[in-house]
mmCIF file of the C-alpha atoms, coordinates in Angstrom:
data_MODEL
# 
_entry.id   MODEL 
# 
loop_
_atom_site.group_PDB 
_atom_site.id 
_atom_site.type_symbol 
_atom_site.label_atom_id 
_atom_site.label_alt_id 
_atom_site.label_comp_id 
_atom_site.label_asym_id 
_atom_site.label_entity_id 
_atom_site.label_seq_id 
_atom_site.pdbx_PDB_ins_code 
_atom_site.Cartn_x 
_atom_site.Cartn_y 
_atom_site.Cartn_z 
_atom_site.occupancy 
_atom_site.B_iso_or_equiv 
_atom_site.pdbx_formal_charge 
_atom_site.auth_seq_id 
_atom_site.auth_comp_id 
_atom_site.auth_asym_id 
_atom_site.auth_atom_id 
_atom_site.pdbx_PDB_model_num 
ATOM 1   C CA . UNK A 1 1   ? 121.622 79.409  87.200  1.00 0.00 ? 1   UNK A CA 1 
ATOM 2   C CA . UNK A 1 2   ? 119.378 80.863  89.446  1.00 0.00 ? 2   UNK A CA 1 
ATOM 3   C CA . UNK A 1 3   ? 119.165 78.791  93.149  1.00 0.00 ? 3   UNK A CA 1 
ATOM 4   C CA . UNK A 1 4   ? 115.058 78.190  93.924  1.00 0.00 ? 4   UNK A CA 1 
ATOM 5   C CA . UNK A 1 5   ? 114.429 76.723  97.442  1.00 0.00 ? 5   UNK A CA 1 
ATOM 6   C CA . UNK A 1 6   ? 111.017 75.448  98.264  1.00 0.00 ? 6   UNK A CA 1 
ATOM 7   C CA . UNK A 1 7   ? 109.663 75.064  102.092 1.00 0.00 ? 7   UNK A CA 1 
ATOM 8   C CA . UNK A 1 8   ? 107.366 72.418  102.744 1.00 0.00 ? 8   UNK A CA 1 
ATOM 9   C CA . UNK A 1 9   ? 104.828 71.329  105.640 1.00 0.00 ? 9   UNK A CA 1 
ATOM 10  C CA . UNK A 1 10  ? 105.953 73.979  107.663 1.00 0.00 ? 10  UNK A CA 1 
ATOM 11  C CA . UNK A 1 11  ? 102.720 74.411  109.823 1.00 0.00 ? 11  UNK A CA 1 
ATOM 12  C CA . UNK A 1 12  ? 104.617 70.865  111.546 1.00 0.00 ? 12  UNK A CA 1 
ATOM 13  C CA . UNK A 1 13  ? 108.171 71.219  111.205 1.00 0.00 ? 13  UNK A CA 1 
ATOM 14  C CA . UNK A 1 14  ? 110.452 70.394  113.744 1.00 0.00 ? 14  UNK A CA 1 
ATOM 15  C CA . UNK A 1 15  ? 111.492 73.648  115.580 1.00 0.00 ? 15  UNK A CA 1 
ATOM 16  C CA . UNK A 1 16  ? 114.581 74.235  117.899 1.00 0.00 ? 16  UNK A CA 1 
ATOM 17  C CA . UNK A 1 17  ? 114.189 73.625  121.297 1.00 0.00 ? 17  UNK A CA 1 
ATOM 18  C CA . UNK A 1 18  ? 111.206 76.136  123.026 1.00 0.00 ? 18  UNK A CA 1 
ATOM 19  C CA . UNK A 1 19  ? 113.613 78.737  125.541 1.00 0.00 ? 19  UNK A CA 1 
ATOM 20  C CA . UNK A 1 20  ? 112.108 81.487  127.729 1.00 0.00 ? 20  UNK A CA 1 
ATOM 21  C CA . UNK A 1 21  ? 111.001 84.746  125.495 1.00 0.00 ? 21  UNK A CA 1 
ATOM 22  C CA . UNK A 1 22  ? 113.222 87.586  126.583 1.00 0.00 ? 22  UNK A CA 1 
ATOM 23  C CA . UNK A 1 23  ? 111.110 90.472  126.079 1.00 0.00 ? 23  UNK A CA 1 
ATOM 24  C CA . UNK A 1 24  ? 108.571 88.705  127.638 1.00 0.00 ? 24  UNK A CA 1 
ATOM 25  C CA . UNK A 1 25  ? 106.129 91.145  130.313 1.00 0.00 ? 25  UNK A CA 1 
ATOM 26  C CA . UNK A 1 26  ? 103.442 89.005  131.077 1.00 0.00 ? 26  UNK A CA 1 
ATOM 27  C CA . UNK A 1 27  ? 103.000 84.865  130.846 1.00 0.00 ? 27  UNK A CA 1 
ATOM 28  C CA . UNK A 1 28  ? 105.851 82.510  131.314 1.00 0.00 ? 28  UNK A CA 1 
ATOM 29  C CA . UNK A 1 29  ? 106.536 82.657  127.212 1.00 0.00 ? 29  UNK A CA 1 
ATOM 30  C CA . UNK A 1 30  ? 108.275 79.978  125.050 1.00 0.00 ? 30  UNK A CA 1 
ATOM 31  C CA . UNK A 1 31  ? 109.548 80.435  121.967 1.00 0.00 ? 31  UNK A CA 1 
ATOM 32  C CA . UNK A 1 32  ? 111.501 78.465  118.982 1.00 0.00 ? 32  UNK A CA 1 
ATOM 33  C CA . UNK A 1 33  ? 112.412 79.203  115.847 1.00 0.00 ? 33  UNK A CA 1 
ATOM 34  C CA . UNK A 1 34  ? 114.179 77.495  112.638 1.00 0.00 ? 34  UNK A CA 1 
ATOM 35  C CA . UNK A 1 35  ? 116.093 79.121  109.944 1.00 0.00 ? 35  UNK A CA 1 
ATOM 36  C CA . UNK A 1 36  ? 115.156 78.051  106.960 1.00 0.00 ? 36  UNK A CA 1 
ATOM 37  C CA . UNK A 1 37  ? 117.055 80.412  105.368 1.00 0.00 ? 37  UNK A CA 1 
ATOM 38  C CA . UNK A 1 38  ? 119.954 82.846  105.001 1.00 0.00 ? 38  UNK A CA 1 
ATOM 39  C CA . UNK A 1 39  ? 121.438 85.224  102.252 1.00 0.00 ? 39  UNK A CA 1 
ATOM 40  C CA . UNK A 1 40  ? 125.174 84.992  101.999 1.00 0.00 ? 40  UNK A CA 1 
ATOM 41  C CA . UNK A 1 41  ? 125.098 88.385  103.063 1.00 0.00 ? 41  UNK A CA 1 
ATOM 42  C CA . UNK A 1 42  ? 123.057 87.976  106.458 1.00 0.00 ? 42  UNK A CA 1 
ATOM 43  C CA . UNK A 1 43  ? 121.112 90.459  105.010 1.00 0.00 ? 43  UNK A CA 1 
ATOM 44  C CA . UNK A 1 44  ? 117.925 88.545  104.712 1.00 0.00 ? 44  UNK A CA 1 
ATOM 45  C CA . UNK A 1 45  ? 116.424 85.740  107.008 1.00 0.00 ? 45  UNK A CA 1 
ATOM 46  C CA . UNK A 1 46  ? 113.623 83.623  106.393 1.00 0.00 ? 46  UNK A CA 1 
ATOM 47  C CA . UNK A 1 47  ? 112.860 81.141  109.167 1.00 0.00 ? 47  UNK A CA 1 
ATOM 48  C CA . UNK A 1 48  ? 109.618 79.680  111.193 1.00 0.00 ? 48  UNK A CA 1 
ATOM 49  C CA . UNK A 1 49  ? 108.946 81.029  115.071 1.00 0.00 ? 49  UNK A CA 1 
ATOM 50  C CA . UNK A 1 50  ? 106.868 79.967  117.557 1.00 0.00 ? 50  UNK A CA 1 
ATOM 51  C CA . UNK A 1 51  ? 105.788 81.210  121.046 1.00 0.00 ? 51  UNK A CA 1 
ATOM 52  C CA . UNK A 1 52  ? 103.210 80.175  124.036 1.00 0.00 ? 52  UNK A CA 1 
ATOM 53  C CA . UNK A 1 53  ? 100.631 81.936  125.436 1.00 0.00 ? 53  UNK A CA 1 
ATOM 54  C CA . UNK A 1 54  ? 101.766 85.576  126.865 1.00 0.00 ? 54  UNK A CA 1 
ATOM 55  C CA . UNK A 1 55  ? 102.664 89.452  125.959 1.00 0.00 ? 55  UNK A CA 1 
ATOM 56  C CA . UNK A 1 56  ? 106.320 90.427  124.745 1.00 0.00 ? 56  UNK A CA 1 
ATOM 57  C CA . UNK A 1 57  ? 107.321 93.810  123.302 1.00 0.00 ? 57  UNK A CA 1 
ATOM 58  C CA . UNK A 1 58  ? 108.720 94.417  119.919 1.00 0.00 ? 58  UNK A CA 1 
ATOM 59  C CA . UNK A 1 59  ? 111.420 96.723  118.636 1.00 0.00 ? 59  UNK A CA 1 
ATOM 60  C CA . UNK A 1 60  ? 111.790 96.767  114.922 1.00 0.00 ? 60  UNK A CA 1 
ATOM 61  C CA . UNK A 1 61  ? 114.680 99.260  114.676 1.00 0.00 ? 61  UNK A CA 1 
ATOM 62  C CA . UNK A 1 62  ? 117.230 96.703  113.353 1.00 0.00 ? 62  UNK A CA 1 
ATOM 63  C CA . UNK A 1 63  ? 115.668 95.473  110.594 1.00 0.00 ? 63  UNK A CA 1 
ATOM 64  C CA . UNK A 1 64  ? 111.712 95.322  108.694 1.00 0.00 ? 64  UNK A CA 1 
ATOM 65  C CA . UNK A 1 65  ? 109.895 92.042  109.264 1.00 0.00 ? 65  UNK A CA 1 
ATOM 66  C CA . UNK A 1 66  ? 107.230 90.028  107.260 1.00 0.00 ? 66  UNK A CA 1 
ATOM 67  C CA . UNK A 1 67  ? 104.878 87.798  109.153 1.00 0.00 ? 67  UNK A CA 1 
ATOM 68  C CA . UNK A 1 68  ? 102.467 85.383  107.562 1.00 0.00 ? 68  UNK A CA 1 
ATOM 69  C CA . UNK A 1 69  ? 100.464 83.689  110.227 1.00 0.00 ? 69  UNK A CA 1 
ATOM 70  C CA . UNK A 1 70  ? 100.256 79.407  110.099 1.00 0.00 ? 70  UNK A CA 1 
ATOM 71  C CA . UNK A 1 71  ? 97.898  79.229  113.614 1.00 0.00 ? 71  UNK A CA 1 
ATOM 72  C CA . UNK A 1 72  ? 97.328  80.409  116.953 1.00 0.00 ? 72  UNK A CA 1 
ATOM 73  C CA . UNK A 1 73  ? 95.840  83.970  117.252 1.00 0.00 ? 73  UNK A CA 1 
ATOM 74  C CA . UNK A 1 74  ? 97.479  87.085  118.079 1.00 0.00 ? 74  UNK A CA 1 
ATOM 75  C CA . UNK A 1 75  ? 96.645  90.908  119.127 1.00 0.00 ? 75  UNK A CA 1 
ATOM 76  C CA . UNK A 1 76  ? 99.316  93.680  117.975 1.00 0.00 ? 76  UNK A CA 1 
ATOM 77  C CA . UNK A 1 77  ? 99.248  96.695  119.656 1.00 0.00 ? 77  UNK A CA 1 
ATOM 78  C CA . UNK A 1 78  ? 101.069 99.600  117.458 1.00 0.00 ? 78  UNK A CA 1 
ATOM 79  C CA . UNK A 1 79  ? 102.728 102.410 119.461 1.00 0.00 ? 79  UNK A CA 1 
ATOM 80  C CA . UNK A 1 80  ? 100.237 104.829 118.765 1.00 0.00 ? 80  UNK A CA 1 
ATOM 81  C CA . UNK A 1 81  ? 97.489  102.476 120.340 1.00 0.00 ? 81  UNK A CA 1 
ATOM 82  C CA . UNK A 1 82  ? 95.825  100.735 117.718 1.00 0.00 ? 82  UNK A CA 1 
ATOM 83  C CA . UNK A 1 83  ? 95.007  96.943  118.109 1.00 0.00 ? 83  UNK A CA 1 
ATOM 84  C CA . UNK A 1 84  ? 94.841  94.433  115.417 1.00 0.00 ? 84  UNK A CA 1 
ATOM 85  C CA . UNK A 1 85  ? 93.911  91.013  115.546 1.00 0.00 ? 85  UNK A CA 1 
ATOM 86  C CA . UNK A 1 86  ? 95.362  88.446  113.315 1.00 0.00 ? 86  UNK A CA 1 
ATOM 87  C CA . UNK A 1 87  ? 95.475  84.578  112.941 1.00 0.00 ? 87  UNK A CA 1 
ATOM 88  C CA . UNK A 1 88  ? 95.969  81.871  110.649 1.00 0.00 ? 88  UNK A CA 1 
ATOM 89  C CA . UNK A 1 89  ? 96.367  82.768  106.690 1.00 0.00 ? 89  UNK A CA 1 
ATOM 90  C CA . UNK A 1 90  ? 96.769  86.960  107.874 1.00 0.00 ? 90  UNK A CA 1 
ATOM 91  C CA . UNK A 1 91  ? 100.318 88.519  107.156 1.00 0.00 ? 91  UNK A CA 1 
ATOM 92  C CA . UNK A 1 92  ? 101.557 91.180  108.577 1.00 0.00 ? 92  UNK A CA 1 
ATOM 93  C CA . UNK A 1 93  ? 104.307 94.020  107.575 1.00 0.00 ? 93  UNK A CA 1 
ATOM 94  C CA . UNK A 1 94  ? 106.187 95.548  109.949 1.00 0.00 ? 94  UNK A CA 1 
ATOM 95  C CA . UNK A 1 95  ? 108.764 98.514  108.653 1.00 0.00 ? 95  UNK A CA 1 
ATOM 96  C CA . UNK A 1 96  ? 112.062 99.344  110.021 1.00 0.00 ? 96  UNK A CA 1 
ATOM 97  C CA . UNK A 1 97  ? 111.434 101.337 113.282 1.00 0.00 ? 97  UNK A CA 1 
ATOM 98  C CA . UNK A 1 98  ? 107.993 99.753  114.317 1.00 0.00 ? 98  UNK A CA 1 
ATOM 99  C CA . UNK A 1 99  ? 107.351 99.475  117.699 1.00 0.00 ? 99  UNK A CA 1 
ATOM 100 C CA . UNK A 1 100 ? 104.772 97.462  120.198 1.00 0.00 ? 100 UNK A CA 1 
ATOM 101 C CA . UNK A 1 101 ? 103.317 94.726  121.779 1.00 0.00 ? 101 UNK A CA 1 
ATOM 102 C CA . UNK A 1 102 ? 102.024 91.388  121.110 1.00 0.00 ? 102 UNK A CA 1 
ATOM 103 C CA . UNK A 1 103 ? 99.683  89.441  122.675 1.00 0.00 ? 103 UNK A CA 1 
ATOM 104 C CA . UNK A 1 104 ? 99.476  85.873  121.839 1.00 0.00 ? 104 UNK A CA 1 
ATOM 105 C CA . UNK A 1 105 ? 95.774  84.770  122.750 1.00 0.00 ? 105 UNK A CA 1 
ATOM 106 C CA . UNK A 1 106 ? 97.335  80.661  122.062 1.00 0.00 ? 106 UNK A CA 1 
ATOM 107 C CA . UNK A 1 107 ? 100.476 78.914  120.973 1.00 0.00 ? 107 UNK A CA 1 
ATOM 108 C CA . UNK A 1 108 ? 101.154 80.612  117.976 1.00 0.00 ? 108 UNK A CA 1 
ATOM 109 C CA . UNK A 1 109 ? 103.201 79.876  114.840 1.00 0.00 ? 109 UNK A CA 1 
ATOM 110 C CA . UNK A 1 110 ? 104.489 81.974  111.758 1.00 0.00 ? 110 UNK A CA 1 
ATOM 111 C CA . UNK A 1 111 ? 106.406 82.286  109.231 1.00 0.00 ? 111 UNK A CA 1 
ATOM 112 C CA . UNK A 1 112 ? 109.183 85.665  109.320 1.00 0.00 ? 112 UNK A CA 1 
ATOM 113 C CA . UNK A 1 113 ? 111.408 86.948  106.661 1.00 0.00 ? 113 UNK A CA 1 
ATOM 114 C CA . UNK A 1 114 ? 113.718 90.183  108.132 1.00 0.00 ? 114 UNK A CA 1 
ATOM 115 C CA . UNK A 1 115 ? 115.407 92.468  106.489 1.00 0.00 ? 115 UNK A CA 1 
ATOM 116 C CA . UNK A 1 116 ? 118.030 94.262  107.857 1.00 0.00 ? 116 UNK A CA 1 
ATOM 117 C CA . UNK A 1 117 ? 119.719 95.612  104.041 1.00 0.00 ? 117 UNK A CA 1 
# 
């Protein structure tokens, strides 16, 4: 039988508790997250983040990542210097071995799903 799990009102779900952003290089940056959830092979993550105002960098060489904006606004800046701007109802794809910045404009919140197979 195959397992279906559902995620519901996730634009207001209780998150851990917000921690200083590590990667953080300008802004004094928040962040939480909540793993919604996990293959039995830690293989594949699917989970809710959030994070304050500020500018972290971003080093993708782990594992891809799939973002699908639920509010705030953000600016990504790719390693070869092109800027996006995305915000709530944008995704976002990020393959194995990106690198860059982000720029959250306001308290943003998405949904992620890495990879790391």
């Amino acid at each position: 039988m195959i397992d279906l799990s559902g995620f519901l009102a996730l634009a207001g779900m209780e998150l851990d508790d917000f921690a200083p952003k590590p990667t953080t290089i300008e802004g004094d940056q928040k962040e939480a997250t909540r793993t919604l959830w996990q293959s039995p092979d830690g293989k594949l993550e699917i989970g809710i983040w959030e994070c304050t105002p500020g500018r972290f960098t971003a080093d993708r060489s782990q594992a891809a990542e799939f973002c699908h904006f639920l509010s705030g606004s953000v600016e990504m800046r790719h390693a070869d210097g092109r800027v996006e701007r995305l915000g709530p109802g944008d995704a976002l794809m990020l393959p194995r071995g990106w690198k860059g910045e982000w720029r959250l404009l306001e308290q943003t919140r998405k949904i992620y799903v890495f990879y790391t197979g």
